[in-house]
């Protein structure tokens, strides 16, 4: 696990991890990033510019994007409603105070108990999730590179053949 620092590019992460920026492609590949501009985390400055362009003004970035539940526990400490679920602003939730209780003792979660998430917080959270990536331990770096090269040679051999039919029996595919 690795968290990309503010504004760091894949080549900079590669240099920090492997002391060589040329392995940026491994970082992108391991994290299945095929669109650097949309899948790599933005710097704080880029994100703030993006917010104004997307929402039209700084004021609109502070408008409510959605509401989320918070963790709610009963008297015994059991989780009865997990936090982070998107709900309408007038969401309410009723649950028994004690598990298995069929009495009239119920608790209510009112709309004031949900969390309002602004457009800004929503986009910041999305960007932060993008910054959490997986990286290859440096001890495996040379092996990974050699396996990719071998696979590339194999693909090159296939491309140089007259027909893929000479490799597989087309009848097996039916």
PDB file of C-alpha atoms in Angstrom:
ATOM      1  CA  UNK A   1       0.000   0.000   0.000  1.00  0.00           C
ATOM      2  CA  UNK A   2       1.173   3.490  -0.850  1.00  0.00           C
ATOM      3  CA  UNK A   3      -0.420   6.945  -0.720  1.00  0.00           C
ATOM      4  CA  UNK A   4       0.526   9.316  -3.548  1.00  0.00           C
ATOM      5  CA  UNK A   5       1.575  12.675  -2.131  1.00  0.00           C
ATOM      6  CA  UNK A   6       0.046  15.941  -3.334  1.00  0.00           C
ATOM      7  CA  UNK A   7       1.001  16.559  -6.962  1.00  0.00           C
ATOM      8  CA  UNK A   8       3.319  13.555  -7.330  1.00  0.00           C
ATOM      9  CA  UNK A   9       3.429  12.075 -10.823  1.00  0.00           C
ATOM     10  CA  UNK A  10       3.954   8.358 -11.524  1.00  0.00           C
ATOM     11  CA  UNK A  11       7.577   8.948 -12.589  1.00  0.00           C
ATOM     12  CA  UNK A  12       8.256  10.738  -9.281  1.00  0.00           C
ATOM     13  CA  UNK A  13       6.694   7.879  -7.316  1.00  0.00           C
ATOM     14  CA  UNK A  14       8.861   5.477  -9.322  1.00  0.00           C
ATOM     15  CA  UNK A  15      11.969   7.459  -8.450  1.00  0.00           C
ATOM     16  CA  UNK A  16      11.035   7.589  -4.755  1.00  0.00           C
ATOM     17  CA  UNK A  17      10.445   3.841  -4.640  1.00  0.00           C
ATOM     18  CA  UNK A  18      12.985   2.424  -7.083  1.00  0.00           C
ATOM     19  CA  UNK A  19      15.490   5.280  -7.459  1.00  0.00           C
ATOM     20  CA  UNK A  20      14.665   5.310 -11.164  1.00  0.00           C
ATOM     21  CA  UNK A  21      11.786   7.115 -12.835  1.00  0.00           C
ATOM     22  CA  UNK A  22      11.601   4.696 -15.791  1.00  0.00           C
ATOM     23  CA  UNK A  23       9.427   2.229 -13.867  1.00  0.00           C
ATOM     24  CA  UNK A  24       6.395   4.540 -13.782  1.00  0.00           C
ATOM     25  CA  UNK A  25       4.649   2.159 -16.189  1.00  0.00           C
ATOM     26  CA  UNK A  26       4.769  -0.609 -13.592  1.00  0.00           C
ATOM     27  CA  UNK A  27       2.974   1.600 -11.073  1.00  0.00           C
ATOM     28  CA  UNK A  28       0.296   2.428 -13.643  1.00  0.00           C
ATOM     29  CA  UNK A  29      -0.024  -1.189 -14.772  1.00  0.00           C
ATOM     30  CA  UNK A  30      -0.305  -2.673 -11.284  1.00  0.00           C
ATOM     31  CA  UNK A  31      -3.068  -0.197 -10.453  1.00  0.00           C
ATOM     32  CA  UNK A  32      -4.836  -0.739 -13.800  1.00  0.00           C
ATOM     33  CA  UNK A  33      -4.522   2.941 -14.657  1.00  0.00           C
ATOM     34  CA  UNK A  34      -5.092   3.349 -18.377  1.00  0.00           C
ATOM     35  CA  UNK A  35      -6.176   7.002 -18.303  1.00  0.00           C
ATOM     36  CA  UNK A  36      -3.641   9.068 -16.378  1.00  0.00           C
ATOM     37  CA  UNK A  37      -5.707  12.264 -16.614  1.00  0.00           C
ATOM     38  CA  UNK A  38      -8.814  10.753 -15.010  1.00  0.00           C
ATOM     39  CA  UNK A  39      -7.502   7.908 -12.861  1.00  0.00           C
ATOM     40  CA  UNK A  40      -4.401   9.422 -11.252  1.00  0.00           C
ATOM     41  CA  UNK A  41      -4.975  11.721  -8.245  1.00  0.00           C
ATOM     42  CA  UNK A  42      -4.958  15.451  -8.934  1.00  0.00           C
ATOM     43  CA  UNK A  43      -2.780  17.901  -7.047  1.00  0.00           C
ATOM     44  CA  UNK A  44      -4.580  20.246  -4.644  1.00  0.00           C
ATOM     45  CA  UNK A  45      -4.310  23.102  -7.152  1.00  0.00           C
ATOM     46  CA  UNK A  46      -5.608  20.944 -10.021  1.00  0.00           C
ATOM     47  CA  UNK A  47      -8.457  19.697  -7.849  1.00  0.00           C
ATOM     48  CA  UNK A  48      -9.519  23.201  -6.819  1.00  0.00           C
ATOM     49  CA  UNK A  49      -9.481  24.344 -10.474  1.00  0.00           C
ATOM     50  CA  UNK A  50     -11.455  21.239 -11.443  1.00  0.00           C
ATOM     51  CA  UNK A  51     -14.083  21.950  -8.766  1.00  0.00           C
ATOM     52  CA  UNK A  52     -14.743  25.488 -10.013  1.00  0.00           C
ATOM     53  CA  UNK A  53     -14.970  24.273 -13.630  1.00  0.00           C
ATOM     54  CA  UNK A  54     -17.279  21.371 -12.738  1.00  0.00           C
ATOM     55  CA  UNK A  55     -19.614  23.198 -10.340  1.00  0.00           C
ATOM     56  CA  UNK A  56     -19.415  26.711 -11.809  1.00  0.00           C
ATOM     57  CA  UNK A  57     -18.242  28.687  -8.783  1.00  0.00           C
ATOM     58  CA  UNK A  58     -16.511  28.377  -5.433  1.00  0.00           C
ATOM     59  CA  UNK A  59     -19.856  28.912  -3.673  1.00  0.00           C
ATOM     60  CA  UNK A  60     -21.448  25.974  -5.510  1.00  0.00           C
ATOM     61  CA  UNK A  61     -18.654  23.675  -4.380  1.00  0.00           C
ATOM     62  CA  UNK A  62     -19.974  24.137  -0.826  1.00  0.00           C
ATOM     63  CA  UNK A  63     -23.518  23.061  -1.752  1.00  0.00           C
ATOM     64  CA  UNK A  64     -24.800  19.676  -0.600  1.00  0.00           C
ATOM     65  CA  UNK A  65     -23.878  16.816  -2.940  1.00  0.00           C
ATOM     66  CA  UNK A  66     -25.587  14.084  -0.913  1.00  0.00           C
ATOM     67  CA  UNK A  67     -26.244  12.861   2.620  1.00  0.00           C
ATOM     68  CA  UNK A  68     -24.648   9.890   4.361  1.00  0.00           C
ATOM     69  CA  UNK A  69     -25.528   7.829   7.386  1.00  0.00           C
ATOM     70  CA  UNK A  70     -23.276   7.678  10.380  1.00  0.00           C
ATOM     71  CA  UNK A  71     -22.567   4.513  12.370  1.00  0.00           C
ATOM     72  CA  UNK A  72     -25.452   3.829  14.745  1.00  0.00           C
ATOM     73  CA  UNK A  73     -25.121   1.330  17.593  1.00  0.00           C
ATOM     74  CA  UNK A  74     -27.752  -0.083  19.939  1.00  0.00           C
ATOM     75  CA  UNK A  75     -27.391  -0.100  23.737  1.00  0.00           C
ATOM     76  CA  UNK A  76     -25.326  -3.311  23.590  1.00  0.00           C
ATOM     77  CA  UNK A  77     -22.853  -1.883  21.107  1.00  0.00           C
ATOM     78  CA  UNK A  78     -24.190  -3.741  18.080  1.00  0.00           C
ATOM     79  CA  UNK A  79     -23.985  -1.887  14.788  1.00  0.00           C
ATOM     80  CA  UNK A  80     -27.558  -1.382  13.567  1.00  0.00           C
ATOM     81  CA  UNK A  81     -26.848   1.070  10.748  1.00  0.00           C
ATOM     82  CA  UNK A  82     -23.472   1.363   9.038  1.00  0.00           C
ATOM     83  CA  UNK A  83     -22.086   4.773   8.229  1.00  0.00           C
ATOM     84  CA  UNK A  84     -21.266   5.990   4.746  1.00  0.00           C
ATOM     85  CA  UNK A  85     -24.498   4.924   3.026  1.00  0.00           C
ATOM     86  CA  UNK A  86     -25.919   7.571   0.694  1.00  0.00           C
ATOM     87  CA  UNK A  87     -29.448   8.507   1.770  1.00  0.00           C
ATOM     88  CA  UNK A  88     -31.961  11.281   1.056  1.00  0.00           C
ATOM     89  CA  UNK A  89     -31.824  14.400   3.219  1.00  0.00           C
ATOM     90  CA  UNK A  90     -35.083  13.482   4.987  1.00  0.00           C
ATOM     91  CA  UNK A  91     -33.888   9.957   5.820  1.00  0.00           C
ATOM     92  CA  UNK A  92     -35.151   8.403   9.034  1.00  0.00           C
ATOM     93  CA  UNK A  93     -34.444   5.037  10.589  1.00  0.00           C
ATOM     94  CA  UNK A  94     -36.235   3.241  13.428  1.00  0.00           C
ATOM     95  CA  UNK A  95     -34.686   0.375  15.332  1.00  0.00           C
ATOM     96  CA  UNK A  96     -35.327  -1.522  18.605  1.00  0.00           C
ATOM     97  CA  UNK A  97     -33.175  -0.439  21.526  1.00  0.00           C
ATOM     98  CA  UNK A  98     -32.400  -4.063  22.356  1.00  0.00           C
ATOM     99  CA  UNK A  99     -31.860  -6.820  19.738  1.00  0.00           C
ATOM    100  CA  UNK A 100     -34.831  -9.173  19.504  1.00  0.00           C
ATOM    101  CA  UNK A 101     -36.978  -6.811  21.552  1.00  0.00           C
ATOM    102  CA  UNK A 102     -40.606  -6.647  20.508  1.00  0.00           C
ATOM    103  CA  UNK A 103     -41.543  -3.949  22.975  1.00  0.00           C
ATOM    104  CA  UNK A 104     -42.389  -0.358  22.263  1.00  0.00           C
ATOM    105  CA  UNK A 105     -38.857   0.831  23.059  1.00  0.00           C
ATOM    106  CA  UNK A 106     -37.529   2.008  19.757  1.00  0.00           C
ATOM    107  CA  UNK A 107     -34.937   4.605  18.869  1.00  0.00           C
ATOM    108  CA  UNK A 108     -35.133   6.823  15.846  1.00  0.00           C
ATOM    109  CA  UNK A 109     -32.447   8.242  13.667  1.00  0.00           C
ATOM    110  CA  UNK A 110     -33.747  11.524  12.313  1.00  0.00           C
ATOM    111  CA  UNK A 111     -32.694  13.471   9.240  1.00  0.00           C
ATOM    112  CA  UNK A 112     -30.636  15.762  11.473  1.00  0.00           C
ATOM    113  CA  UNK A 113     -28.484  12.762  12.362  1.00  0.00           C
ATOM    114  CA  UNK A 114     -27.275  12.189   8.817  1.00  0.00           C
ATOM    115  CA  UNK A 115     -24.110  13.816   7.514  1.00  0.00           C
ATOM    116  CA  UNK A 116     -24.297  16.376   4.720  1.00  0.00           C
ATOM    117  CA  UNK A 117     -21.520  15.919   2.169  1.00  0.00           C
ATOM    118  CA  UNK A 118     -20.670  18.964   0.071  1.00  0.00           C
ATOM    119  CA  UNK A 119     -19.572  18.844  -3.547  1.00  0.00           C
ATOM    120  CA  UNK A 120     -16.084  19.803  -2.390  1.00  0.00           C
ATOM    121  CA  UNK A 121     -15.866  17.017   0.218  1.00  0.00           C
ATOM    122  CA  UNK A 122     -17.264  14.503  -2.263  1.00  0.00           C
ATOM    123  CA  UNK A 123     -14.619  15.353  -4.879  1.00  0.00           C
ATOM    124  CA  UNK A 124     -11.834  15.506  -2.260  1.00  0.00           C
ATOM    125  CA  UNK A 125     -12.813  12.034  -1.038  1.00  0.00           C
ATOM    126  CA  UNK A 126     -12.830  10.652  -4.596  1.00  0.00           C
ATOM    127  CA  UNK A 127      -9.402  12.143  -5.225  1.00  0.00           C
ATOM    128  CA  UNK A 128      -8.046  10.744  -1.945  1.00  0.00           C
ATOM    129  CA  UNK A 129      -9.275   7.261  -2.911  1.00  0.00           C
ATOM    130  CA  UNK A 130      -7.326   7.598  -6.173  1.00  0.00           C
ATOM    131  CA  UNK A 131      -4.196   8.410  -4.167  1.00  0.00           C
ATOM    132  CA  UNK A 132      -4.308   5.020  -2.406  1.00  0.00           C
ATOM    133  CA  UNK A 133      -2.377   2.739  -4.743  1.00  0.00           C
ATOM    134  CA  UNK A 134      -0.528  -0.563  -4.675  1.00  0.00           C
ATOM    135  CA  UNK A 135       3.175  -0.694  -5.466  1.00  0.00           C
ATOM    136  CA  UNK A 136       5.580  -3.479  -6.228  1.00  0.00           C
ATOM    137  CA  UNK A 137       8.254  -4.180  -3.635  1.00  0.00           C
ATOM    138  CA  UNK A 138      11.633  -3.296  -5.085  1.00  0.00           C
ATOM    139  CA  UNK A 139      12.946  -6.849  -4.529  1.00  0.00           C
ATOM    140  CA  UNK A 140      10.474  -8.052  -7.197  1.00  0.00           C
ATOM    141  CA  UNK A 141      11.192  -5.279  -9.698  1.00  0.00           C
ATOM    142  CA  UNK A 142      13.741  -7.057 -11.921  1.00  0.00           C
ATOM    143  CA  UNK A 143      11.661 -10.243 -12.042  1.00  0.00           C
ATOM    144  CA  UNK A 144       8.553  -8.278 -13.029  1.00  0.00           C
ATOM    145  CA  UNK A 145      10.421  -6.454 -15.802  1.00  0.00           C
ATOM    146  CA  UNK A 146      11.872  -9.695 -17.169  1.00  0.00           C
ATOM    147  CA  UNK A 147       8.457 -11.396 -17.184  1.00  0.00           C
ATOM    148  CA  UNK A 148       6.930  -8.483 -19.090  1.00  0.00           C
ATOM    149  CA  UNK A 149       9.798  -8.649 -21.617  1.00  0.00           C
ATOM    150  CA  UNK A 150       9.306 -12.402 -22.071  1.00  0.00           C
ATOM    151  CA  UNK A 151       5.595 -11.898 -22.592  1.00  0.00           C
ATOM    152  CA  UNK A 152       6.367  -9.168 -25.132  1.00  0.00           C
ATOM    153  CA  UNK A 153       8.652 -11.544 -27.039  1.00  0.00           C
ATOM    154  CA  UNK A 154       5.897 -14.160 -27.045  1.00  0.00           C
ATOM    155  CA  UNK A 155       3.400 -11.644 -28.442  1.00  0.00           C
ATOM    156  CA  UNK A 156       5.919 -10.587 -31.071  1.00  0.00           C
ATOM    157  CA  UNK A 157       6.329 -14.212 -32.171  1.00  0.00           C
ATOM    158  CA  UNK A 158       2.567 -14.592 -32.520  1.00  0.00           C
ATOM    159  CA  UNK A 159       2.339 -11.396 -34.585  1.00  0.00           C
ATOM    160  CA  UNK A 160       5.061 -12.657 -36.923  1.00  0.00           C
ATOM    161  CA  UNK A 161       3.213 -15.884 -37.741  1.00  0.00           C
ATOM    162  CA  UNK A 162       1.153 -16.140 -40.911  1.00  0.00           C
ATOM    163  CA  UNK A 163      -1.979 -17.088 -39.039  1.00  0.00           C
ATOM    164  CA  UNK A 164      -3.176 -17.609 -35.503  1.00  0.00           C
ATOM    165  CA  UNK A 165      -4.734 -20.809 -36.828  1.00  0.00           C
ATOM    166  CA  UNK A 166      -1.271 -22.368 -36.869  1.00  0.00           C
ATOM    167  CA  UNK A 167      -1.086 -21.971 -33.071  1.00  0.00           C
ATOM    168  CA  UNK A 168      -4.555 -23.180 -32.114  1.00  0.00           C
ATOM    169  CA  UNK A 169      -7.036 -25.562 -33.607  1.00  0.00           C
ATOM    170  CA  UNK A 170      -9.963 -23.394 -34.696  1.00  0.00           C
ATOM    171  CA  UNK A 171     -12.263 -26.400 -34.319  1.00  0.00           C
ATOM    172  CA  UNK A 172     -11.602 -26.353 -30.553  1.00  0.00           C
ATOM    173  CA  UNK A 173     -13.140 -22.894 -30.308  1.00  0.00           C
ATOM    174  CA  UNK A 174     -16.556 -23.951 -31.609  1.00  0.00           C
TER     175      UNK A 174
END
